[in-house]
């Protein structure tokens, strides 16, 4: 049973109810933390409700994945989300799922340092090439795309920590023109403030460690897409490479997401107050 109108619900309703179906055994309204590593089959070769082994599938993780898909796609019906043991694990799974040796990734010049380190120190030795550009300069992005086939444009907006912003819709058009996938790291804006998939991005990645988790008590990541083929490849990485997140971490992010809207409102009003105060300050040149 679900409490949500799948086609017609607002952000906070989806945050609270999407993926949070009633527990069929006791009627718990909060998804239980299913710690079991293994699920007994109904009969030999017949899984019980699709569950088998917790690296691949887990009901608490499923609740979180459905909740995140409903928030990033803007409805509770479409899209696929897969969650991982860290933001970098999510990024690794996506890059392994979408790219192969010899491919090229064009990446923003001030993405999170760990993302750059992953591309430069882990994946470059495996022959995944990258080129760094200023994503706010569309001419520079076009030049990089024209210089040779790129599999992916990797954009973080706003960036951590410099808060630079890029035009997702314009980059999506460019990516389409050159047959590249547009990936947006939406960790800082969160789906409460920005929906990259609706602006034309192919994939969203998250460090759920940040605003989504919201309480500094869990490390995690997510990949979200409406592209079914890519979703299957990411799901396969989650299962086969094994960096899925734990049931407890899944629960903590699910709980955090339920208050994402009210927390982001407060972040916005606090940031606005500080920006206004600084812009009046005689010792400050630019805000
Ligand atoms: C924008 C952004 N993306 C990805 C990551 C990596 O996430 P994690 O630390 O959960 O691996 C971070 C971490 O700070 C981040 O700020």
Short mmCIF file of C-alpha atoms and ligand atoms in Angstrom, two decimals:
data_model
loop_
_atom_site.label_atom_id
_atom_site.label_comp_id
_atom_site.label_asym_id
_atom_site.label_seq_id
_atom_site.Cartn_x
_atom_site.Cartn_y
_atom_site.Cartn_z
CA UNK A 1 0.00 0.00 0.00
CA UNK A 2 1.23 3.49 -0.76
CA UNK A 3 0.07 6.93 0.46
CA UNK A 4 1.03 8.86 -2.64
CA UNK A 5 -0.67 10.04 -5.83
CA UNK A 6 2.14 8.96 -8.16
CA UNK A 7 1.39 11.53 -10.86
CA UNK A 8 0.40 14.54 -8.84
CA UNK A 9 2.38 15.06 -5.66
CA UNK A 10 4.62 17.89 -4.50
CA UNK A 11 8.27 17.62 -3.51
CA UNK A 12 7.73 17.23 0.23
CA UNK A 13 4.99 14.62 -0.24
CA UNK A 14 7.29 12.59 -2.47
CA UNK A 15 10.16 13.04 0.01
CA UNK A 16 8.01 11.62 2.81
CA UNK A 17 6.04 8.93 0.98
CA UNK A 18 7.72 7.82 -2.26
CA UNK A 19 9.19 4.34 -1.86
CA UNK A 20 7.85 4.16 1.69
CA UNK A 21 5.16 1.56 1.22
CA UNK A 22 3.65 -0.03 4.32
CA UNK A 23 5.68 -2.93 5.67
CA UNK A 24 3.57 -5.92 4.58
CA UNK A 25 4.21 -7.93 7.77
CA UNK A 26 3.52 -5.51 10.65
CA UNK A 27 2.22 -2.42 8.85
CA UNK A 28 5.22 -0.30 9.93
CA UNK A 29 4.96 3.12 8.22
CA UNK A 30 8.76 3.53 8.27
CA UNK A 31 10.77 1.06 6.16
CA UNK A 32 12.42 -1.39 8.57
CA UNK A 33 16.23 -1.71 8.57
CA UNK A 34 16.57 -5.15 6.99
CA UNK A 35 20.00 -6.34 8.14
CA UNK A 36 19.74 -9.88 6.81
CA UNK A 37 22.47 -10.69 4.31
CA UNK A 38 20.49 -13.57 2.80
CA UNK A 39 16.85 -14.25 1.89
CA UNK A 40 15.29 -17.70 1.90
CA UNK A 41 13.79 -18.61 -1.48
CA UNK A 42 10.18 -19.75 -1.70
CA UNK A 43 11.36 -22.86 -3.49
CA UNK A 44 14.51 -23.94 -5.29
CA UNK A 45 15.07 -21.40 -8.07
CA UNK A 46 12.11 -19.20 -6.93
CA UNK A 47 13.05 -15.99 -5.08
CA UNK A 48 10.74 -14.53 -2.44
CA UNK A 49 9.69 -11.03 -3.68
CA UNK A 50 12.90 -10.81 -5.74
CA UNK A 51 15.27 -10.80 -2.74
CA UNK A 52 18.25 -13.08 -2.63
CA UNK A 53 21.48 -11.58 -1.27
CA UNK A 54 21.99 -8.11 0.22
CA UNK A 55 24.84 -6.90 -1.96
CA UNK A 56 22.50 -6.99 -4.94
CA UNK A 57 19.11 -6.20 -3.43
CA UNK A 58 17.82 -5.15 -0.03
CA UNK A 59 14.35 -3.83 0.90
CA UNK A 60 15.67 -0.84 2.92
CA UNK A 61 17.93 0.14 0.02
CA UNK A 62 15.02 -0.26 -2.41
CA UNK A 63 12.93 2.15 -0.31
CA UNK A 64 15.72 4.75 -0.56
CA UNK A 65 16.32 4.18 -4.28
CA UNK A 66 12.62 4.65 -5.08
CA UNK A 67 12.49 7.77 -2.91
CA UNK A 68 15.54 9.33 -4.64
CA UNK A 69 14.23 8.45 -8.12
CA UNK A 70 10.91 10.14 -7.26
CA UNK A 71 12.71 13.30 -6.11
CA UNK A 72 15.19 13.64 -8.99
CA UNK A 73 12.77 12.82 -11.80
CA UNK A 74 10.03 15.03 -10.36
CA UNK A 75 7.42 12.28 -10.11
CA UNK A 76 6.96 8.96 -8.37
CA UNK A 77 6.57 6.86 -11.48
CA UNK A 78 9.61 7.06 -13.75
CA UNK A 79 13.35 6.81 -13.41
CA UNK A 80 15.91 4.62 -11.74
CA UNK A 81 18.15 5.36 -8.76
CA UNK A 82 20.96 3.18 -7.40
CA UNK A 83 22.70 3.93 -4.13
CA UNK A 84 26.28 3.26 -3.12
CA UNK A 85 28.61 3.23 -0.13
CA UNK A 86 29.95 6.73 -0.96
CA UNK A 87 29.56 9.47 -3.54
CA UNK A 88 32.84 8.36 -5.12
CA UNK A 89 31.65 4.74 -5.27
CA UNK A 90 28.55 5.98 -7.14
CA UNK A 91 30.74 7.96 -9.55
CA UNK A 92 33.03 4.96 -10.11
CA UNK A 93 30.05 2.70 -10.86
CA UNK A 94 28.65 5.22 -13.34
CA UNK A 95 31.98 5.70 -15.12
CA UNK A 96 32.54 1.93 -15.33
CA UNK A 97 28.97 1.40 -16.57
CA UNK A 98 29.00 4.11 -19.25
CA UNK A 99 32.60 4.21 -20.46
CA UNK A 100 35.22 1.86 -21.76
CA UNK A 101 39.01 2.07 -22.13
CA UNK A 102 39.93 4.66 -24.75
CA UNK A 103 36.88 6.84 -24.05
CA UNK A 104 37.21 10.51 -23.16
CA UNK A 105 35.40 12.45 -20.43
CA UNK A 106 35.21 16.26 -20.46
CA UNK A 107 35.08 17.49 -16.89
CA UNK A 108 34.56 20.87 -15.23
CA UNK A 109 37.67 22.66 -13.94
CA UNK A 110 36.55 22.96 -10.35
CA UNK A 111 34.65 19.77 -9.63
CA UNK A 112 35.07 18.25 -6.16
CA UNK A 113 38.77 17.31 -5.79
CA UNK A 114 37.95 13.65 -5.13
CA UNK A 115 36.11 13.42 -8.45
CA UNK A 116 39.15 14.78 -10.26
CA UNK A 117 41.44 12.41 -8.31
CA UNK A 118 39.24 9.47 -9.32
CA UNK A 119 39.53 10.40 -13.00
CA UNK A 120 43.22 11.25 -12.86
CA UNK A 121 44.73 8.72 -10.46
CA UNK A 122 42.37 5.72 -10.66
CA UNK A 123 40.72 5.70 -14.09
CA UNK A 124 43.38 7.31 -16.29
CA UNK A 125 45.76 4.38 -15.65
CA UNK A 126 42.86 2.20 -16.91
CA UNK A 127 42.86 4.26 -20.13
CA UNK A 128 39.85 6.48 -19.48
CA UNK A 129 41.06 9.88 -20.69
CA UNK A 130 39.79 13.23 -19.45
CA UNK A 131 40.00 16.86 -20.47
CA UNK A 132 39.38 19.76 -18.09
CA UNK A 133 37.32 22.78 -19.22
CA UNK A 134 35.51 25.77 -17.72
CA UNK A 135 31.88 24.61 -17.85
CA UNK A 136 30.61 28.19 -17.59
CA UNK A 137 32.34 28.97 -20.91
CA UNK A 138 30.20 27.31 -23.60
CA UNK A 139 32.69 28.16 -26.38
CA UNK A 140 35.39 26.27 -24.51
CA UNK A 141 33.06 23.30 -24.02
CA UNK A 142 32.17 23.28 -27.74
CA UNK A 143 35.86 23.42 -28.66
CA UNK A 144 36.63 20.43 -26.41
CA UNK A 145 33.70 18.47 -27.86
CA UNK A 146 34.79 19.31 -31.41
CA UNK A 147 38.37 18.16 -30.73
CA UNK A 148 37.43 14.48 -30.71
CA UNK A 149 34.71 12.07 -29.62
CA UNK A 150 33.77 12.47 -25.95
CA UNK A 151 31.64 9.91 -24.14
CA UNK A 152 30.64 12.21 -21.34
CA UNK A 153 30.39 15.81 -20.15
CA UNK A 154 30.77 15.81 -16.34
CA UNK A 155 29.37 18.93 -14.73
CA UNK A 156 29.12 19.87 -11.08
CA UNK A 157 26.87 22.86 -10.42
CA UNK A 158 27.15 24.59 -8.03
CA UNK A 159 30.72 23.39 -7.49
CA UNK A 160 32.32 22.35 -4.21
CA UNK A 161 33.79 24.51 -2.79
CA UNK A 162 33.81 27.54 -5.12
CA UNK A 163 30.04 27.54 -5.86
CA UNK A 164 30.55 28.20 -9.59
CA UNK A 165 27.41 27.56 -11.61
CA UNK A 166 26.92 26.21 -15.14
CA UNK A 167 23.95 26.37 -17.52
CA UNK A 168 22.64 22.79 -17.49
CA UNK A 169 20.10 23.29 -20.31
CA UNK A 170 22.71 24.81 -22.65
CA UNK A 171 25.23 22.06 -21.82
CA UNK A 172 22.53 19.42 -22.44
CA UNK A 173 21.99 20.83 -25.94
CA UNK A 174 25.72 20.75 -26.64
CA UNK A 175 26.04 17.20 -25.28
CA UNK A 176 23.16 16.06 -27.52
CA UNK A 177 24.71 17.74 -30.58
CA UNK A 178 27.97 15.81 -30.01
CA UNK A 179 26.32 12.57 -28.87
CA UNK A 180 27.84 12.72 -25.38
CA UNK A 181 26.12 11.91 -22.09
CA UNK A 182 25.58 14.87 -19.76
CA UNK A 183 26.24 13.94 -16.13
CA UNK A 184 25.36 16.47 -13.42
CA UNK A 185 26.64 16.22 -9.85
CA UNK A 186 23.62 17.66 -8.02
CA UNK A 187 25.02 17.20 -4.50
CA UNK A 188 24.97 20.88 -3.54
CA UNK A 189 21.72 22.11 -5.10
CA UNK A 190 19.82 18.86 -4.37
CA UNK A 191 16.59 18.05 -6.24
CA UNK A 192 14.78 20.52 -4.00
CA UNK A 193 16.44 23.43 -5.83
CA UNK A 194 17.42 21.95 -9.22
CA UNK A 195 16.20 19.08 -11.40
CA UNK A 196 18.96 18.40 -13.98
CA UNK A 197 17.06 15.53 -15.66
CA UNK A 198 14.22 17.94 -16.47
CA UNK A 199 16.79 20.38 -17.90
CA UNK A 200 18.07 17.72 -20.32
CA UNK A 201 20.81 15.93 -18.35
CA UNK A 202 21.12 12.17 -18.88
CA UNK A 203 22.36 11.26 -15.42
CA UNK A 204 22.52 12.79 -11.95
CA UNK A 205 25.07 11.77 -9.32
CA UNK A 206 25.04 12.57 -5.62
CA UNK A 207 27.11 12.39 -2.54
CA UNK A 208 24.17 11.58 -0.22
CA UNK A 209 26.69 12.25 2.57
CA UNK A 210 25.80 15.97 2.29
CA UNK A 211 22.36 17.63 2.23
CA UNK A 212 20.42 14.48 1.37
CA UNK A 213 21.66 12.66 4.48
CA UNK A 214 21.64 15.97 6.29
CA UNK A 215 22.94 14.93 9.73
CA UNK A 216 26.67 14.13 9.19
CA UNK A 217 26.10 10.53 10.26
CA UNK A 218 26.24 8.59 6.98
CA UNK A 219 28.46 8.27 3.89
CA UNK A 220 26.76 7.41 0.63
CA UNK A 221 26.13 8.17 -3.01
CA UNK A 222 23.54 7.76 -5.74
CA UNK A 223 23.20 7.58 -9.53
CA UNK A 224 19.84 8.55 -11.08
CA UNK A 225 18.75 8.28 -14.72
CA UNK A 226 15.70 7.80 -16.92
CA UNK A 227 17.78 5.91 -19.50
CA UNK A 228 16.82 2.28 -18.92
CA UNK A 229 19.83 0.75 -20.66
CA UNK A 230 22.25 2.87 -18.66
CA UNK A 231 20.26 2.14 -15.48
CA UNK A 232 20.70 -1.59 -16.04
CA UNK A 233 24.44 -1.15 -16.52
CA UNK A 234 24.72 0.88 -13.28
CA UNK A 235 22.60 -1.69 -11.43
CA UNK A 236 24.93 -4.40 -12.70
CA UNK A 237 27.96 -2.48 -11.38
CA UNK A 238 26.26 -2.12 -8.00
CA UNK A 239 25.76 -5.88 -7.82
CA UNK A 240 28.90 -7.11 -9.58
CA UNK A 241 31.50 -4.62 -8.32
CA UNK A 242 29.74 -4.59 -4.95
CA UNK A 243 29.90 -1.00 -3.63
CA UNK A 244 26.21 -0.95 -2.63
CA UNK A 245 25.35 0.89 0.59
CA UNK A 246 24.35 -0.80 3.85
CA UNK A 247 20.78 -1.10 5.20
CA UNK A 248 21.56 1.28 8.09
CA UNK A 249 23.04 3.90 5.74
CA UNK A 250 20.01 3.47 3.44
CA UNK A 251 17.68 4.12 6.36
CA UNK A 252 19.63 7.20 7.52
CA UNK A 253 19.45 8.82 4.07
CA UNK A 254 15.76 7.95 3.75
CA UNK A 255 15.11 9.64 7.09
CA UNK A 256 17.24 12.65 6.13
CA UNK A 257 15.40 13.12 2.84
CA UNK A 258 12.07 13.53 4.60
CA UNK A 259 13.22 16.91 5.94
CA UNK A 260 15.29 17.97 2.91
CA UNK A 261 12.76 20.61 1.84
CA UNK A 262 12.57 22.39 5.19
CA UNK A 263 16.33 22.22 5.69
CA UNK A 264 17.05 23.64 2.20
CA UNK A 265 14.59 26.51 2.84
CA UNK A 266 16.58 27.40 5.96
CA UNK A 267 19.94 27.10 4.11
CA UNK A 268 18.60 29.47 1.44
CA UNK A 269 17.32 32.06 3.93
CA UNK A 270 20.54 31.90 5.98
CA UNK A 271 22.70 32.27 2.84
CA UNK A 272 20.55 35.17 1.62
CA UNK A 273 20.90 36.99 4.96
CA UNK A 274 24.69 36.59 4.92
CA UNK A 275 24.96 37.67 1.25
CA UNK A 276 22.85 40.78 1.96
CA UNK A 277 24.92 41.65 5.02
CA UNK A 278 28.20 41.21 3.11
CA UNK A 279 27.01 43.27 0.14
CA UNK A 280 26.43 46.28 2.48
CA UNK A 281 29.78 45.80 4.22
CA UNK A 282 32.31 48.58 3.34
CA UNK A 283 35.26 46.16 3.53
CA UNK A 284 33.82 43.76 0.93
CA UNK A 285 34.37 44.43 -2.80
CA UNK A 286 32.21 41.75 -4.41
CA UNK A 287 29.68 39.19 -3.21
C1 LIG B 1 30.06 17.66 -5.01
C2 LIG B 1 30.59 16.36 -4.46
N1 LIG B 1 30.53 15.26 -5.22
C3 LIG B 1 31.00 14.07 -4.77
C4 LIG B 1 31.59 13.95 -3.51
C5 LIG B 1 32.11 12.62 -3.07
O1 LIG B 1 31.23 12.08 -2.12
P1 LIG B 1 31.68 11.13 -0.90
O2 LIG B 1 32.53 11.95 0.02
O3 LIG B 1 30.36 10.73 -0.30
O4 LIG B 1 32.43 9.98 -1.50
C6 LIG B 1 31.67 15.09 -2.69
C7 LIG B 1 32.27 15.00 -1.34
O5 LIG B 1 32.59 15.99 -0.70
C8 LIG B 1 31.15 16.32 -3.18
O6 LIG B 1 31.20 17.45 -2.45
#
